[in-house]
Amino acid sequence: MVKDSSANKVYGLIGYPVKHSFSPAMHNAAFSYLKINAEYKLFPLKEDELKGFFANLKINNIFGLNVTIPYKEKVIEFLSKISSEARLIGAVNTIRVGKDGLDGFNTDGAGFLKHITNDLKFIPAGKNIAIIGAGGASRAILVYLSKEKPKSISIFDVDTSKAEILVNHLKEHFADTEFRQERGIEGLNISNCTLLVNATPIGMKGTDVCLVDEKLIHNNLLVYDLIYNPKETKLLAAAKKKGAEVSNGLGMLLYQGVDAFEVWTGQKAPVEVMRRALKEAINK
Ligand code: NAP
């Protein structure tokens, strides 16, 4: 079938499930603002549907994709090239459909770094940083944080082997930072840190406990929770009470989207339009 070249370009999110995503609101607002004839859609895909989906991208007029759980690693086999950062992270969240094949990127870590440096004015160089969680999101932000040469990064994950593999990987690639794997949250030495990141899903459910003992939180700390729904986790509420600066993960979501938009379109993303659309979507 030959496609009408005037048809809308299609972009979208693949994953399973994807129905609660705020990305369509953010990207469609940007397309509409810049008068780009394109639409961002959700593609909930089962694993056995991936191969057929990738074989039919051109027919379906698809020019770019975001990738979420559980396919950020799995999609790599369908790509012709991946960026050096995505390779270091071992996962792809953004795909550009090029003339010669599919290019993979990871904008999660860059999105986190942009949010903390641009908006929160946190400079990682020379700082002591503590991270809870050593999964996919943690790997992405750690690669970008490490490039900024913090003094030390301590990591704790209940899955100790995952944390150990990550720490060894980072030590191999970033010589300017001291990386430590801790056996418990107390070992993270939060009193000596200026950034604490929650990169676990603990806090998403109302029944989840506050991950960190309030007594460890101080007012010279930025507490960043990657979770953005709910807007304020118990960790953020406790940190706010102790006078720490706090942020949820909505800014990371925004800037990973900004970077993905620029990769796909080659145009400067309308950041404030996207920020407003995200805020409206989450407040609905
Ligand atoms: P993931 O791959 O499942 O990693 C989470 C890690 O945390 C796992 O290794 C998990 O261990 C560990 N963990 C669970 N409970 C813990 C605890 N009490 N203490 C220490 N470690 C614990 O998940 P992910 O993809 O990295 O996502 C993590 C969070 O970030 C999610 O809430 C996700 O929604 C959020 N996120 C936000 C953005 C954004 O743009 N703001 C982007 C990506 C992800 P087990 O596997 O053994 O449970």
Coordinates of C-alpha atoms and ligand atoms in Angstrom, one line a residue:
M1 CA 0.0 0.0 0.0
V2 CA 1.4 3.4 -0.9
K3 CA 0.8 6.0 1.8
D4 CA -0.5 9.5 1.0
S5 CA 2.5 11.7 1.8
S6 CA 0.2 14.4 3.1
A7 CA -1.0 12.1 5.9
N8 CA -0.2 12.8 9.5
K9 CA 3.2 11.6 10.6
V10 CA 2.7 9.2 13.5
Y11 CA 4.8 9.1 16.7
G12 CA 4.0 7.1 19.8
L13 CA 4.7 5.1 22.8
I14 CA 5.2 1.3 22.9
G15 CA 5.1 -0.7 26.1
Y16 CA 2.7 -2.7 28.2
P17 CA 0.7 -1.3 29.7
V18 CA 0.7 2.3 28.3
K19 CA -2.8 3.6 28.9
H20 CA -1.9 5.9 31.9
S21 CA 0.8 7.7 30.0
F22 CA 0.9 11.5 29.9
S23 CA 3.2 11.6 26.8
P24 CA 0.4 12.0 24.3
A25 CA -0.8 15.2 26.0
M26 CA 2.8 16.6 26.0
H27 CA 3.7 15.8 22.4
N28 CA 0.4 16.5 20.8
A29 CA 0.5 20.0 22.4
A30 CA 3.9 20.5 20.9
F31 CA 2.9 19.4 17.5
S32 CA -0.1 21.5 17.5
Y33 CA 1.8 24.6 18.8
L34 CA 4.4 24.3 16.0
K35 CA 1.7 23.4 13.4
I36 CA 3.4 20.1 12.7
N37 CA 1.1 17.7 10.9
A38 CA 1.7 14.8 13.3
E39 CA 0.0 12.8 16.0
Y40 CA 1.4 10.9 19.1
K41 CA -0.5 7.7 19.8
L42 CA -0.3 4.9 22.4
F43 CA 0.7 1.4 21.2
P44 CA 0.1 -1.2 23.9
L45 CA 2.0 -4.3 22.5
K46 CA 2.4 -7.8 23.7
E47 CA 5.9 -9.2 23.3
D48 CA 5.0 -11.4 20.4
E49 CA 3.5 -8.4 18.6
L50 CA 6.8 -6.4 18.6
K51 CA 8.4 -8.0 15.5
G52 CA 5.3 -7.4 13.3
F53 CA 5.0 -3.9 14.6
F54 CA 8.6 -3.0 13.7
A55 CA 8.2 -4.6 10.3
N56 CA 5.3 -2.3 9.5
L57 CA 6.5 1.1 10.7
K58 CA 6.7 2.7 7.3
I59 CA 3.3 1.4 6.2
N60 CA 1.8 2.9 9.3
N61 CA 3.6 6.2 8.7
I62 CA 5.5 6.0 12.0
F63 CA 8.5 8.3 12.3
G64 CA 9.4 8.0 15.9
L65 CA 8.7 6.1 19.1
N66 CA 9.2 6.2 22.8
V67 CA 9.6 2.9 24.6
T68 CA 8.6 2.1 28.1
I69 CA 8.4 -0.9 30.4
P70 CA 9.0 -3.8 29.7
Y71 CA 10.7 -3.2 26.3
K72 CA 13.5 -0.7 26.9
E73 CA 16.1 -3.4 26.5
K74 CA 14.2 -5.7 24.2
V75 CA 13.9 -3.2 21.4
I76 CA 17.6 -2.9 20.9
E77 CA 17.6 -6.0 18.6
F78 CA 15.4 -4.1 16.1
L79 CA 17.7 -1.1 15.8
S80 CA 20.5 -0.4 13.4
K81 CA 22.3 2.1 15.6
I82 CA 22.2 3.2 19.2
S83 CA 23.8 6.2 20.8
S84 CA 26.8 5.8 23.0
E85 CA 24.8 6.8 26.1
A86 CA 22.0 4.3 25.4
R87 CA 24.7 1.7 25.0
L88 CA 26.3 2.5 28.3
I89 CA 22.8 2.5 30.0
G90 CA 21.9 -0.7 28.1
A91 CA 18.4 0.6 27.3
V92 CA 16.6 2.7 24.7
N93 CA 13.6 4.9 25.4
T94 CA 13.5 6.9 22.1
I95 CA 13.6 5.6 18.5
R96 CA 14.0 7.6 15.3
V97 CA 12.9 6.0 12.1
G98 CA 15.6 7.1 9.7
K99 CA 16.1 6.4 6.0
D100 CA 18.6 3.7 6.7
G101 CA 17.0 2.1 9.6
L102 CA 16.1 2.7 13.3
D103 CA 18.3 4.8 15.6
G104 CA 18.0 4.3 19.4
F105 CA 18.6 6.9 22.1
N106 CA 18.0 7.1 25.8
T107 CA 16.6 10.5 26.9
D108 CA 15.6 9.5 30.5
G109 CA 19.0 10.2 32.0
A110 CA 19.5 13.4 30.0
G111 CA 16.0 14.5 31.0
F112 CA 16.8 14.0 34.7
L113 CA 20.0 15.9 34.4
K114 CA 18.4 18.8 32.5
H115 CA 15.7 19.1 35.2
I116 CA 18.1 19.2 38.1
T117 CA 20.5 21.6 36.5
N118 CA 18.2 23.9 34.4
D119 CA 15.2 24.1 36.8
L120 CA 16.5 23.1 40.2
K121 CA 20.0 24.6 39.8
F122 CA 21.7 21.6 41.3
I123 CA 25.3 21.2 40.1
P124 CA 26.4 17.5 40.5
A125 CA 30.2 18.2 40.1
G126 CA 32.0 17.5 43.4
K127 CA 28.9 16.5 45.3
N128 CA 28.1 13.4 47.4
I129 CA 25.0 11.7 46.0
A130 CA 22.8 8.8 47.3
I131 CA 20.5 6.8 45.1
I132 CA 18.0 4.2 46.2
G133 CA 17.3 1.6 43.4
A134 CA 19.5 0.1 40.7
G135 CA 17.0 -0.7 38.0
G136 CA 16.5 0.8 34.5
A137 CA 15.7 4.4 35.5
S138 CA 18.6 4.4 38.0
R139 CA 21.1 3.2 35.4
A140 CA 19.9 6.0 33.0
I141 CA 20.3 8.8 35.5
L142 CA 23.6 7.4 36.9
V143 CA 25.3 7.5 33.5
Y144 CA 24.3 11.2 33.1
L145 CA 25.1 12.1 36.7
S146 CA 28.5 10.4 36.5
K147 CA 29.5 12.4 33.4
E148 CA 29.2 15.5 35.6
K149 CA 31.9 14.1 37.9
P150 CA 30.3 14.1 41.4
K151 CA 32.7 13.3 44.3
S152 CA 30.8 10.1 45.3
I153 CA 27.7 8.2 44.5
S154 CA 26.3 5.6 47.0
I155 CA 23.7 3.1 45.7
F156 CA 21.4 0.8 47.6
D157 CA 19.0 -1.7 46.1
V158 CA 17.2 -4.6 47.8
D159 CA 18.5 -6.7 44.9
T160 CA 22.2 -6.6 46.0
S161 CA 23.5 -8.3 42.9
K162 CA 21.8 -5.7 40.6
A163 CA 23.4 -2.9 42.6
E164 CA 26.8 -4.7 42.5
I165 CA 26.7 -5.1 38.7
L166 CA 25.8 -1.4 38.3
V167 CA 28.5 -0.1 40.6
N168 CA 31.1 -2.2 38.8
H169 CA 29.9 -1.0 35.5
L170 CA 30.1 2.6 36.6
K171 CA 33.6 2.2 38.1
E172 CA 34.7 0.8 34.8
H173 CA 33.5 3.9 32.8
F174 CA 33.8 6.9 35.2
A175 CA 37.1 7.2 36.9
D176 CA 36.4 10.6 38.6
T177 CA 33.7 9.5 41.0
E178 CA 33.9 7.2 43.9
F179 CA 31.0 4.6 43.6
R180 CA 29.9 2.6 46.6
Q181 CA 27.3 -0.1 47.0
E182 CA 25.6 0.0 50.4
R183 CA 23.8 -2.8 52.2
G184 CA 21.1 -0.6 53.6
I185 CA 19.6 2.9 53.4
E186 CA 21.5 3.9 56.6
G187 CA 24.8 3.1 54.8
L188 CA 24.0 5.8 52.2
N189 CA 25.3 8.4 54.6
I190 CA 22.6 10.8 53.7
S191 CA 23.8 13.4 56.2
N192 CA 26.9 13.8 54.1
C193 CA 25.0 14.1 50.8
T194 CA 23.3 17.0 49.0
L195 CA 21.2 14.9 46.6
L196 CA 19.1 11.9 47.4
V197 CA 17.2 10.1 44.6
N198 CA 14.4 7.6 44.9
A199 CA 14.7 5.4 41.8
T200 CA 12.4 2.6 43.1
P201 CA 8.6 2.3 42.6
I202 CA 8.2 2.5 46.4
G203 CA 5.9 5.5 47.0
M204 CA 3.5 4.9 44.1
K205 CA 0.9 3.0 46.2
G206 CA -0.8 4.7 49.1
T207 CA 0.1 1.8 51.3
D208 CA 3.9 2.2 50.6
V209 CA 6.0 3.3 53.6
C210 CA 8.4 6.3 53.6
L211 CA 11.6 4.8 52.3
V212 CA 13.9 6.9 54.5
D213 CA 14.0 7.5 58.2
E214 CA 13.0 11.2 58.6
K215 CA 15.8 11.7 61.0
L216 CA 18.4 11.2 58.2
I217 CA 16.9 14.1 56.1
H218 CA 18.4 17.6 56.5
N219 CA 17.8 21.0 55.0
N220 CA 20.9 21.0 52.8
L221 CA 19.5 18.2 50.7
L222 CA 17.6 18.0 47.4
V223 CA 15.3 15.0 47.6
Y224 CA 14.3 13.9 44.1
D225 CA 11.6 11.2 43.7
L226 CA 11.4 9.8 40.2
I227 CA 7.7 9.1 40.9
Y228 CA 5.3 11.8 39.7
N229 CA 2.0 10.1 40.3
P230 CA 1.2 10.7 43.2
K231 CA 2.7 14.2 43.0
E232 CA 3.9 13.9 46.6
T233 CA 5.1 10.6 47.9
K234 CA 5.6 10.0 51.6
L235 CA 9.3 10.5 51.1
L236 CA 8.8 14.0 49.6
A237 CA 6.3 14.9 52.3
A238 CA 8.7 13.9 55.0
A239 CA 11.6 15.7 53.3
K240 CA 9.5 18.9 52.9
K241 CA 8.7 18.8 56.6
K242 CA 12.4 18.6 57.4
G243 CA 13.2 21.7 55.3
A244 CA 14.8 19.9 52.4
E245 CA 14.3 20.9 48.8
V246 CA 12.0 18.4 47.0
S247 CA 11.0 17.4 43.5
N248 CA 8.9 14.7 42.0
G249 CA 9.8 13.2 38.6
L250 CA 7.5 15.3 36.4
G251 CA 10.4 17.5 35.3
M252 CA 12.3 14.4 34.2
L253 CA 9.3 13.2 32.2
L254 CA 9.1 16.6 30.6
Y255 CA 12.7 16.9 29.6
Q256 CA 13.0 13.3 28.4
G257 CA 10.1 14.2 26.1
V258 CA 11.7 17.5 25.1
D259 CA 14.9 15.6 24.0
A260 CA 12.8 12.9 22.2
F261 CA 10.8 15.6 20.3
E262 CA 14.0 17.3 19.2
V263 CA 15.5 13.9 18.0
W264 CA 12.4 13.2 16.0
T265 CA 11.7 16.6 14.5
G266 CA 15.0 18.3 14.4
Q267 CA 13.2 21.4 15.8
K268 CA 13.5 23.1 19.1
A269 CA 10.8 21.8 21.4
P270 CA 8.3 24.3 22.9
V271 CA 9.3 23.4 26.5
E272 CA 6.8 25.6 28.3
V273 CA 3.9 24.4 26.1
M274 CA 4.9 20.8 26.9
R275 CA 5.2 21.6 30.6
R276 CA 1.8 23.2 30.7
A277 CA 0.2 20.2 28.9
L278 CA 1.8 17.8 31.3
K279 CA 0.6 19.7 34.3
E280 CA -2.9 19.9 32.9
A281 CA -2.9 16.1 32.1
I282 CA -1.7 15.2 35.6
N283 CA -4.3 17.4 37.3
K284 CA -7.2 15.9 35.4
Ligands
NAP1 P1 12.9 -1.1 38.1 O1 13.7 -1.4 36.9 O2 11.9 -2.1 38.6 O3 13.9 -0.8 39.2 C1 13.5 -0.5 40.6 C2 14.6 -1.1 41.5 O4 14.3 -0.7 42.8 C3 14.6 -2.6 41.4 O5 15.9 -3.1 41.3 C4 14.0 -3.0 42.7 O6 14.4 -4.2 43.2 C5 14.5 -1.9 43.6 N1 13.7 -1.7 44.9 C6 12.4 -2.0 45.1 N2 12.1 -1.8 46.4 C7 13.2 -1.3 47.0 C8 13.5 -0.8 48.3 N3 12.5 -0.8 49.2 N4 14.7 -0.4 48.6 C9 15.7 -0.4 47.6 N5 15.5 -0.9 46.4 C10 14.2 -1.3 46.0 O7 12.1 0.2 37.8 P2 12.5 1.5 37.0 O8 12.1 1.4 35.6 O9 14.0 1.8 37.2 O10 11.6 2.6 37.6 C11 11.8 3.1 39.0 C12 10.8 4.2 39.3 O11 11.2 5.3 38.5 C13 9.4 3.9 38.9 O12 8.6 4.4 39.9 C14 9.1 4.6 37.6 O13 7.8 4.9 37.4 C15 10.0 5.8 37.8 N6 10.4 6.4 36.5 C16 10.2 7.7 36.4 C17 10.6 8.3 35.2 C18 10.3 9.8 35.0 O14 10.4 10.3 33.8 N7 10.0 10.5 36.0 C19 11.2 7.6 34.2 C20 11.5 6.2 34.4 C21 11.1 5.7 35.6 P3 13.4 -5.5 42.9 O15 13.4 -5.7 41.4 O16 14.1 -6.6 43.6 O17 12.1 -5.2 43.5

